[in-house]
Coordinates of C-alpha atoms and ligand atoms in Angstrom, one line a residue:
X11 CA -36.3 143.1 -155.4
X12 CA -39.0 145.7 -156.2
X13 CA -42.8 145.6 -154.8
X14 CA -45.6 146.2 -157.2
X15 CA -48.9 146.8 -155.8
X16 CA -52.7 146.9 -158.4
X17 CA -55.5 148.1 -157.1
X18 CA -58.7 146.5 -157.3
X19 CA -59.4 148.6 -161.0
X20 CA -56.2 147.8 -162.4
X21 CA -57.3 144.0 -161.9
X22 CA -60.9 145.1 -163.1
X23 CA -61.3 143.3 -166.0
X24 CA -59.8 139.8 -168.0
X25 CA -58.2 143.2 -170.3
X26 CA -56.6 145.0 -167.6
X27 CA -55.5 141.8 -166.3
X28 CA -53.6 141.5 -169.8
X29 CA -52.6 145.1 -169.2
X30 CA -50.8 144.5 -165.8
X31 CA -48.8 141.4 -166.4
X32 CA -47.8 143.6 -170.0
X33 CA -46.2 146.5 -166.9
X34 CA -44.5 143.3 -165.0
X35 CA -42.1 141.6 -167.3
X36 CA -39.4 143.4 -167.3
X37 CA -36.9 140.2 -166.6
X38 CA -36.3 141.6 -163.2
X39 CA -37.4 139.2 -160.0
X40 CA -40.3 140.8 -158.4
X41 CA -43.4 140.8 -155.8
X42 CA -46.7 141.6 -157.1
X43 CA -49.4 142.6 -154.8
X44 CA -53.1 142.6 -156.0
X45 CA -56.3 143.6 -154.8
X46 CA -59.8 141.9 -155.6
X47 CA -61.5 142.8 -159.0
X48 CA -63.5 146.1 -158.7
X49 CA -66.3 145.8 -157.3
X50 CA -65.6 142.3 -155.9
X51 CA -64.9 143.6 -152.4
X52 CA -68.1 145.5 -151.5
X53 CA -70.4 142.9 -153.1
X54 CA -68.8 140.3 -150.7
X55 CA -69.8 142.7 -147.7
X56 CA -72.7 143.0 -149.0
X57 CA -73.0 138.9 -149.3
X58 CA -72.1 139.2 -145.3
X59 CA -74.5 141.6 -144.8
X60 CA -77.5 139.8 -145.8
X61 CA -76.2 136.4 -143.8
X62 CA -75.8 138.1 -140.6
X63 CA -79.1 139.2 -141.4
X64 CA -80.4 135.2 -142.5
X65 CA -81.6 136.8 -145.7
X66 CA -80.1 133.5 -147.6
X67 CA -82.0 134.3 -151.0
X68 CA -80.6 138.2 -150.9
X69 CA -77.0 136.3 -150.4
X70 CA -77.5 133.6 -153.0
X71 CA -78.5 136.7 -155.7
X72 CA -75.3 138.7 -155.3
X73 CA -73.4 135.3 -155.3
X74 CA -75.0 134.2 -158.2
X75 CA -74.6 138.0 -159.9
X76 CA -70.8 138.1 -158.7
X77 CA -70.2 134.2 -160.3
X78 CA -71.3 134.9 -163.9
X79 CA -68.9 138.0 -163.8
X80 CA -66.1 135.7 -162.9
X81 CA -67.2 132.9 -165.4
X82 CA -66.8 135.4 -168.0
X83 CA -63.7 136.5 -166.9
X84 CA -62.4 132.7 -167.3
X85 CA -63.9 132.8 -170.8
X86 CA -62.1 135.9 -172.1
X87 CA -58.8 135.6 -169.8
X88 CA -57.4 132.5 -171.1
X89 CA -56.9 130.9 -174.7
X90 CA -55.9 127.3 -174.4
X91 CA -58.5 124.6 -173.1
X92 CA -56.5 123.3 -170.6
X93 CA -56.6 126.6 -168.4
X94 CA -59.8 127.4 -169.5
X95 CA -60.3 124.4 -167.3
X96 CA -58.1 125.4 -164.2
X97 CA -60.3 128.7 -164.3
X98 CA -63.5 127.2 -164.2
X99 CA -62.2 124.7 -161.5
X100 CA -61.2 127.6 -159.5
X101 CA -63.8 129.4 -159.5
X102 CA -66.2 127.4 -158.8
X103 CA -64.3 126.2 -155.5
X104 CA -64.6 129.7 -154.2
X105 CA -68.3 129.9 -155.1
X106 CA -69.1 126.6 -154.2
X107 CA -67.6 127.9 -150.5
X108 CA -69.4 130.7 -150.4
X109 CA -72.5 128.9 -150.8
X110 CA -71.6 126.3 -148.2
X111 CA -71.8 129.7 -145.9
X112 CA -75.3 130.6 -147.7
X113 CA -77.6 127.9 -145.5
X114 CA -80.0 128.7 -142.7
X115 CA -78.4 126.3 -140.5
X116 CA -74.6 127.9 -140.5
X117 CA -74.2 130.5 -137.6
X118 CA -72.5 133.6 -139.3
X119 CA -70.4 134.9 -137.0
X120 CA -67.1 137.5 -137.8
X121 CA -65.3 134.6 -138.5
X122 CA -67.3 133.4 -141.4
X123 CA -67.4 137.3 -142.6
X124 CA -63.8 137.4 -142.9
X125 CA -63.6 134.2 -145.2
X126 CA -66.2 135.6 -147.3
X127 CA -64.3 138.8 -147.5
X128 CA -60.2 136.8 -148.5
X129 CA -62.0 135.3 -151.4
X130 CA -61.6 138.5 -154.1
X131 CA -57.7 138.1 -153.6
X132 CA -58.0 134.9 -153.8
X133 CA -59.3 134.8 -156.8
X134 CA -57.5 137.9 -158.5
X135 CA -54.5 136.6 -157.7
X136 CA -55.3 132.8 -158.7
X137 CA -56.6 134.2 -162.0
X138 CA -53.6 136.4 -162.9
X139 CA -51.1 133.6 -161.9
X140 CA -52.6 131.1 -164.2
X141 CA -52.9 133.5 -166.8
X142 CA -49.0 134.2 -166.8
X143 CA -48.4 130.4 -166.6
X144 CA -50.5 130.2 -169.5
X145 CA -48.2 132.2 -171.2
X146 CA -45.1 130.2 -169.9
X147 CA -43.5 132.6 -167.6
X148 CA -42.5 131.4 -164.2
X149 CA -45.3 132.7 -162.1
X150 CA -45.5 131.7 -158.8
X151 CA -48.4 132.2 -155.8
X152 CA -47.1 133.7 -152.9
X153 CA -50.1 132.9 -150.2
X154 CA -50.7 135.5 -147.9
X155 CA -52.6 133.5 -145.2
X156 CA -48.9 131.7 -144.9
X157 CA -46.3 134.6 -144.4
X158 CA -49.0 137.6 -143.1
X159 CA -50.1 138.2 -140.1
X160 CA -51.0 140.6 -137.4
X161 CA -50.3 140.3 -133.7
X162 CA -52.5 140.8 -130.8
X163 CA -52.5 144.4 -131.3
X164 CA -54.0 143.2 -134.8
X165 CA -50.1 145.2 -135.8
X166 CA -48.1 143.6 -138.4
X167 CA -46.0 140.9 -136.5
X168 CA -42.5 141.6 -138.7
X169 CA -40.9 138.9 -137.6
X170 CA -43.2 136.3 -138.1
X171 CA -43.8 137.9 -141.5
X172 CA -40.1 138.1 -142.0
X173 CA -39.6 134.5 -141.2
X174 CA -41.6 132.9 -142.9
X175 CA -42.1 135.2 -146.8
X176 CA -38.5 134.5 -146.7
X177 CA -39.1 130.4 -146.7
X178 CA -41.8 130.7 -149.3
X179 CA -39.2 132.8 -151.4
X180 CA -36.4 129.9 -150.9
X181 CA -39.1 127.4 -151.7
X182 CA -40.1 128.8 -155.0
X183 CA -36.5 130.8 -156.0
X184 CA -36.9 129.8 -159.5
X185 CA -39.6 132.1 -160.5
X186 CA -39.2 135.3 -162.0
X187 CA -42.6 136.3 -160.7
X188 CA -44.5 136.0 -157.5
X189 CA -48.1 137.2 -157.3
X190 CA -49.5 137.4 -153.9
X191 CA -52.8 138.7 -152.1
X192 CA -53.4 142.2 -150.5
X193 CA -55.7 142.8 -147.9
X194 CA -55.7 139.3 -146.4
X195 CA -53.9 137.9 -143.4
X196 CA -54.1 135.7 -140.7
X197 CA -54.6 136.9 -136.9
X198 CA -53.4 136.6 -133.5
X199 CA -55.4 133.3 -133.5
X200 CA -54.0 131.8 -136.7
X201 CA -57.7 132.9 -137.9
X202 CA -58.3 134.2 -141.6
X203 CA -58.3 138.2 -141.0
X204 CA -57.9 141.0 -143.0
X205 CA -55.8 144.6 -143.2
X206 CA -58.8 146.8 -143.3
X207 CA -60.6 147.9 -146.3
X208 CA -57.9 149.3 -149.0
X209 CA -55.8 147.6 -147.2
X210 CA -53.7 146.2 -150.2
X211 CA -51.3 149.5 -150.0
X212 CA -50.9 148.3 -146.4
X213 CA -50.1 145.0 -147.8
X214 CA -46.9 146.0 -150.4
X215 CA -45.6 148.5 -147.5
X216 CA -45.5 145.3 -145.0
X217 CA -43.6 143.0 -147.7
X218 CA -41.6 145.7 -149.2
X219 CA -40.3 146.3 -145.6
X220 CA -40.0 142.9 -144.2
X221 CA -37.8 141.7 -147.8
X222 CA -35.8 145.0 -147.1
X223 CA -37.2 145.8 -151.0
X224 CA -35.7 148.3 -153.2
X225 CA -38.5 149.7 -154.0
X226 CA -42.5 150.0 -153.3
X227 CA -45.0 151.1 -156.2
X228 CA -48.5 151.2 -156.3
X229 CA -50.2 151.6 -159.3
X230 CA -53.5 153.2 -159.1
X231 CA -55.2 154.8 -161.7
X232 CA -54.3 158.4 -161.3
X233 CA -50.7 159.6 -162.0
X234 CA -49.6 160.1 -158.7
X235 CA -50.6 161.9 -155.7
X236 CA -51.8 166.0 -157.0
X237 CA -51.1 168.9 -154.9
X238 CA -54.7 169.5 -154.9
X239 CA -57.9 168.0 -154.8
X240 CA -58.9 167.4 -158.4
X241 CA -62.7 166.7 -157.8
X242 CA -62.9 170.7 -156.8
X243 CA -59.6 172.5 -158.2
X244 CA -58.9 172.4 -162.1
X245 CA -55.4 172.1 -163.2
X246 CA -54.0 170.1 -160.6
X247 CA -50.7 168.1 -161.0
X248 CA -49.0 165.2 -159.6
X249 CA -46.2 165.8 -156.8
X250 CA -42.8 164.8 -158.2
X251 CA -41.5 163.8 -154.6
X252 CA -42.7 164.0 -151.0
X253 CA -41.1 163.0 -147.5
X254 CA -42.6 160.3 -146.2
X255 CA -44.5 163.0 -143.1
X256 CA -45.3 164.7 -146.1
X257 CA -47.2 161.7 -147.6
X258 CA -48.4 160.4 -144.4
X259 CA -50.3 164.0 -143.7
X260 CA -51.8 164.2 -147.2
X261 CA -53.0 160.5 -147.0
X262 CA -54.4 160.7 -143.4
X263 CA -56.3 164.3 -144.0
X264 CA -57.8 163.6 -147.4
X265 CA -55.6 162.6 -150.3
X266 CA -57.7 159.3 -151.5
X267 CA -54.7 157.6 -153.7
X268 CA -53.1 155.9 -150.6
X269 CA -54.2 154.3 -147.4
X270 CA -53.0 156.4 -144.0
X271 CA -51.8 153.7 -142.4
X272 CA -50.0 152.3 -145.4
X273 CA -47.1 154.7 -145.5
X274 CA -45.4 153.4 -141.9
X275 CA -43.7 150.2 -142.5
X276 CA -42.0 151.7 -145.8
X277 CA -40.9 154.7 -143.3
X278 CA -39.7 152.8 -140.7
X279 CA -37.1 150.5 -143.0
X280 CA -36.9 153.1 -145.2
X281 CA -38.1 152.1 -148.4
X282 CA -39.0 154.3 -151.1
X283 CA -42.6 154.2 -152.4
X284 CA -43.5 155.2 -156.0
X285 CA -47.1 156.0 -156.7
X286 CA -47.4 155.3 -160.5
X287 CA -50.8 155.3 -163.1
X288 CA -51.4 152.0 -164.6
X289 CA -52.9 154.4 -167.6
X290 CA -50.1 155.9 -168.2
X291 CA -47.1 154.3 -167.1
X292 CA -44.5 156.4 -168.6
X293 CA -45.6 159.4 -166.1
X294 CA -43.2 159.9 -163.7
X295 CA -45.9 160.0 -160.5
X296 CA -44.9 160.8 -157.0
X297 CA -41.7 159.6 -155.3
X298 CA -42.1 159.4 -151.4
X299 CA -38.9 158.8 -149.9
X300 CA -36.4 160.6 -147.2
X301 CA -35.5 163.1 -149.8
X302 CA -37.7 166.0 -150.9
X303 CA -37.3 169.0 -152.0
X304 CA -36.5 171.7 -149.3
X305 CA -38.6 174.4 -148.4
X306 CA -41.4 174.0 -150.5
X307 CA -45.0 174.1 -150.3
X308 CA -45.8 170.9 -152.0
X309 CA -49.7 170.1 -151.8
X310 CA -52.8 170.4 -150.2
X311 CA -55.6 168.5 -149.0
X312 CA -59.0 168.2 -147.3
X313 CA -60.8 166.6 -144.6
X314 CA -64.3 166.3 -144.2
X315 CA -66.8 165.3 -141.3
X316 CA -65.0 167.2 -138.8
X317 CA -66.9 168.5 -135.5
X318 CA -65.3 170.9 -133.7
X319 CA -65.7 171.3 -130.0
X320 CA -64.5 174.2 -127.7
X321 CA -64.3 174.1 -123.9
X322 CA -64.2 177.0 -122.0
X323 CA -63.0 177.1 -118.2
X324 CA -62.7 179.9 -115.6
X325 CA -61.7 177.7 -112.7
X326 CA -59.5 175.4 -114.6
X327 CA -57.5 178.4 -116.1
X328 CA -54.1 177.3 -116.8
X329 CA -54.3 174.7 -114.0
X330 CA -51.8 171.9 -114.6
X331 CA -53.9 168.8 -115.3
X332 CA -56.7 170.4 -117.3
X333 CA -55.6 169.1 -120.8
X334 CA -55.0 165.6 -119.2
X335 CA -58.1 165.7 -117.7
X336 CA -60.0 166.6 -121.3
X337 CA -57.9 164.0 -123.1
X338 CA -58.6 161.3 -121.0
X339 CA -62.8 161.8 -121.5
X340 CA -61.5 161.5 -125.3
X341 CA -59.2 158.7 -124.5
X342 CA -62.5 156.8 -122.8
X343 CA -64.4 156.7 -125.7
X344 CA -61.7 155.9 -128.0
X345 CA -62.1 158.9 -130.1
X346 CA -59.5 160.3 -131.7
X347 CA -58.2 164.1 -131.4
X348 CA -57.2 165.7 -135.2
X349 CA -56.3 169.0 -134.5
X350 CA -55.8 171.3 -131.0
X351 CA -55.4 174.7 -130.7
X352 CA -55.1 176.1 -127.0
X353 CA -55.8 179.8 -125.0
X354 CA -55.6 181.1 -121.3
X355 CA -58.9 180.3 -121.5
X356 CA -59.8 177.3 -123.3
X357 CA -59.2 174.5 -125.7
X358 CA -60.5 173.8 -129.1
X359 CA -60.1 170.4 -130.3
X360 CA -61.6 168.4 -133.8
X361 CA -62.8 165.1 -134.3
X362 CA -64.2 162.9 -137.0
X363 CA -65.6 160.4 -134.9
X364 CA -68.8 161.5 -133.5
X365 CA -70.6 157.9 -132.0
X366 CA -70.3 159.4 -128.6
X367 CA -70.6 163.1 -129.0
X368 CA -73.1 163.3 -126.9
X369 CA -71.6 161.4 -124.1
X370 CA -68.1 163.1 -124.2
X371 CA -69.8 166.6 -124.5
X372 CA -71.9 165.6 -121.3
X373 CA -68.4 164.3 -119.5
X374 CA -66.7 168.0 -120.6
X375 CA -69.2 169.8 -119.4
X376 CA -67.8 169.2 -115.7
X377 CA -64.9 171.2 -117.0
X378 CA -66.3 174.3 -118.6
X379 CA -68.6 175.6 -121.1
X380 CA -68.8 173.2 -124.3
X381 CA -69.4 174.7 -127.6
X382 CA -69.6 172.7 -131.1
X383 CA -69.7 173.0 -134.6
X384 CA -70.7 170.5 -136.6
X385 CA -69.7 170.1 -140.5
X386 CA -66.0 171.8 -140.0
X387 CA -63.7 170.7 -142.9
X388 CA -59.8 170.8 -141.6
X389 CA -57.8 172.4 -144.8
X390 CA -54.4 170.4 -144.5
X391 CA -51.0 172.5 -145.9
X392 CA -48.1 170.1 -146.5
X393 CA -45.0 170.4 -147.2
X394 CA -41.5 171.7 -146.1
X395 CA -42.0 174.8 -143.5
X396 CA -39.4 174.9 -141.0
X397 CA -39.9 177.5 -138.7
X398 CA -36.5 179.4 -139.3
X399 CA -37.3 179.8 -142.8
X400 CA -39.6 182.6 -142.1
X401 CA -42.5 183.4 -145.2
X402 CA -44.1 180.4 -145.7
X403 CA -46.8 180.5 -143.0
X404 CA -47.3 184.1 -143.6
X405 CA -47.8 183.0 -147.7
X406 CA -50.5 180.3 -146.3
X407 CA -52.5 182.3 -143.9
X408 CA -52.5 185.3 -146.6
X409 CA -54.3 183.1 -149.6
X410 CA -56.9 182.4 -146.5
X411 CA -57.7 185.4 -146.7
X412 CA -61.3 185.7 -147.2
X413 CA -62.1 182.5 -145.6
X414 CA -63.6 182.3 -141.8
X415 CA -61.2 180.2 -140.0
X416 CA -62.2 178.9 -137.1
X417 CA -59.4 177.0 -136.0
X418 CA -54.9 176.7 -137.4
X419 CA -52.5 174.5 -136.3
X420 CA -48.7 174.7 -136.9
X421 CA -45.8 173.5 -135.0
X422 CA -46.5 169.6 -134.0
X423 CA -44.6 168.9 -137.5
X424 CA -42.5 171.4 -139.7
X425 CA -44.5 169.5 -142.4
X426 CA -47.7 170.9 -142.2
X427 CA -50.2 173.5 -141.8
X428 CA -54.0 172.6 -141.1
X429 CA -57.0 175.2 -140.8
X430 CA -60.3 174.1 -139.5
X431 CA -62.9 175.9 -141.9
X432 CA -66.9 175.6 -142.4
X433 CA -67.8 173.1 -145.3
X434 CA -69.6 175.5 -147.5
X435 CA -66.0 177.3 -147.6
X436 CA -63.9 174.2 -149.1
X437 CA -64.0 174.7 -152.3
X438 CA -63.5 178.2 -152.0
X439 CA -60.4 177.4 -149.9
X440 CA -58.7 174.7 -152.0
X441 CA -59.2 177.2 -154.9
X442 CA -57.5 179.8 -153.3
X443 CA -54.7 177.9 -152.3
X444 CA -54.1 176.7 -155.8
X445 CA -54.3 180.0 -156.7
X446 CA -51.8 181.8 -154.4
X447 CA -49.2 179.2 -154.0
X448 CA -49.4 176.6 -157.0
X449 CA -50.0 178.9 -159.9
Ligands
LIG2 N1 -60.1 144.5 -151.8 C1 -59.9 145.3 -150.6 C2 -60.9 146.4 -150.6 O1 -61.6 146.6 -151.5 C3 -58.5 145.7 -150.3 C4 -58.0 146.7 -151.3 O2 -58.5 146.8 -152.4 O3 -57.0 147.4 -151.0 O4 -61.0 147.1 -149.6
LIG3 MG1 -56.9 151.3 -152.8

């Protein structure tokens, strides 16, 4: 069974609902993921927002605002009166809960924020369902809050999830389609919770691995992933196939079209994930799998917000424990490292993560002298570059010509390349790369 995963614009509208459920009946059994309608998402933060602040009337406006939207979705999504019905039944449920969370005497605590936020999927999916019913195909929910759910890591627990998607899939084994929410789960605790914000990718990875699926694809609205960054480069195109590292490196340093995090579960059972354009679904997209092509430069991304911070020891010169000793100040405040380059006399690491700058520069400074530069982009290289297949580095560094680079990386992976360049150089650096190895 395949895994289809819409994104919150693919849902957008009562039309591109039409649209999708046109791209899903195909006669084959299948999982569909979806997200909350466009726009649905952030105004329900933004509902949160104003309760933790008591603001009930700046609440009651965006619920009010967000409600008509969804009436007139009801109106133009269904024909027959019956489910015209169901649709304003449903919707008024969910509103009629938020509201109940819209009073001065509720406490609004993170609990309450995450049940605000499970209530776009809720709906999308809900909505979608009952419109395919409407048409008579055998459509059934698949509720997320029953089979997903994280562990006290807040990881996917796979066996839980395992266990018990495969009961609600015995349970409803007649239908030909099951539509299910993204981004929501339940906790530890048994608590309503969710995957993170785009966490729907995360969502179709976690199924498509825990059915052992034949096939993950996400439909966004851009044909694939590019091999360059299309809001600076012109005449970018769509990767035909990555590995999964490759994939995982473009997502994590830049490359918009797919959660980071989302890529892992697929990895680990091995599931092939198709990126594919709702706008065009006869493109061919990007196929991230085992296989890729060898020895190829396939794409390049960027990474901004990066500080980079340089320390500087005479006394600490090559002394074993030096590196552990600078990790761990990291480590403390829960600050991740991106890139690390090292000398006889120093290191140079990056971050994006700057809360505590200040405190970790004061805790480095035992060690050495601590330089920083702020508003560092890291220029991310991906694809196939095993060291023994000499050129390919050479080919990188040499379109970087004219660029100041203050920090490259090569080595942890035979998968990628990364410079750490000044901000007002990015463009100028994407371009070039285009230009020396895509063109
Ligand atoms: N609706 C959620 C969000 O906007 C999850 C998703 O779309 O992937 O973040
Ligand atoms: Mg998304």
């Amino acid at each position: 069974m395949k895994v289809l995963k819409f994104g919150g614009t693919s849902v957008g509208s009562a039309q591109r609902m039409k649209d999708v459920t046109k791209l899903i009946l195909d006669g084959e059994q299948k999982i569909v993921v979806l997200s909350a309608m466009s726009g649905t998402t952030n105004s329900l933060v933004e509902i949160s927002d104003y309760l933790y602040k008591k603001n009930i009337d700046g609440a009651l406006e965006v619920i009010n605002t967000l409600e008509k939207k969804y009436v007139a979705v009801v109106k133009e999504l269904y024909t027959t009166a019956n489910y015209k019905e169901i649709g304003s039944q449903l919707i008024k449920e969910h509103f009629s809960l938020l509201r109940s969370l819209a009073n001065d005497t509720k406490i609004f605590t993170l609990f309450e924020e995450k049940t605000v936020l499970a209530q776009g999927e809720l709906m999308s999916t809900a909505l979608v369902n009952n419109y395919l019913c409407e048409a008579g195909i055998k459509s059934e929910l698949l509720p997320a809050l029953e089979f997903m759910k994280t562990d006290k890591n807040a990881e996917p627990d796979m066996s839980y999830i395992k266990e018990h998607i495969a009961i609600q899939l015995k349970e409803k084994a007649e239908a030909e389609i099951y539509i299910t929410q993204g981004f929501i789960c339940r906790n530890h605790y048994g608590e309503i919770d969710n995957l993170q914000r785009g966490g729907s990718d995360y969502t179709a990875s976690i199924i498509g691995a825990a059915i052992n699926a034949e096939e993950i694809q996400i439909w966004t609205d851009i044909d694939g992933m590019h091999n360059n960054d299309p809001r600076f480069v012109e005449d970018t195109r769509p990767v035909a196939t990555l590995h999964f590292e490759e994939a995982a490196e473009l997502a994590y340093f830049g490359a918009k079209i797919l959660h980071p995090t989302c890529i892992l579960p697929a990895k680990q059972a091995n599931i092939p994930v198709r990126l594919l354009n709702t706008m065009d679904p006869t493109a061919r997209g990007t196929l991230i799998s085992t296989e890729s092509e060898h020895n190829k430069i396939e794409a390049v991304a960027a990474k901004d917000g990066i500080t980079a911070i340089k320390i500087k020891s005479g006394r600490m010169l090559l002394a074993y424990g030096f590196m552990r000793k600078v990790f761990e100040i990291f480590e403390h405040y829960q600050t991740a490292i991106d890139m690390i380059t090292t000398s006889e006399v120093g290191v140079s690491v990056s971050i994006d993560n700057t809360k505590h700058l200040d405190e970790i520069l004061n805790d480095l400074r035992k060690f050495g002298t601590v330089t920083v530069d702020k508003d560092m982009v890291i220029i991310c290289v991906v694809g196939e570059m095993h060291y023994e297949n000499i050129g390919f580095q050479a080919k990188v560094v040499g379109a970087l010509k004219d660029i100041s680079i203050r920090m490259i990386s090569y080595g942890g992976s035979n998968y990628n390349i990364s410079f750490l360049i000044k901000a007002e150089d990015k463009k100028r650096a994407l371009n070039a790369l285009s230009e020396k190895i895509f063109r």
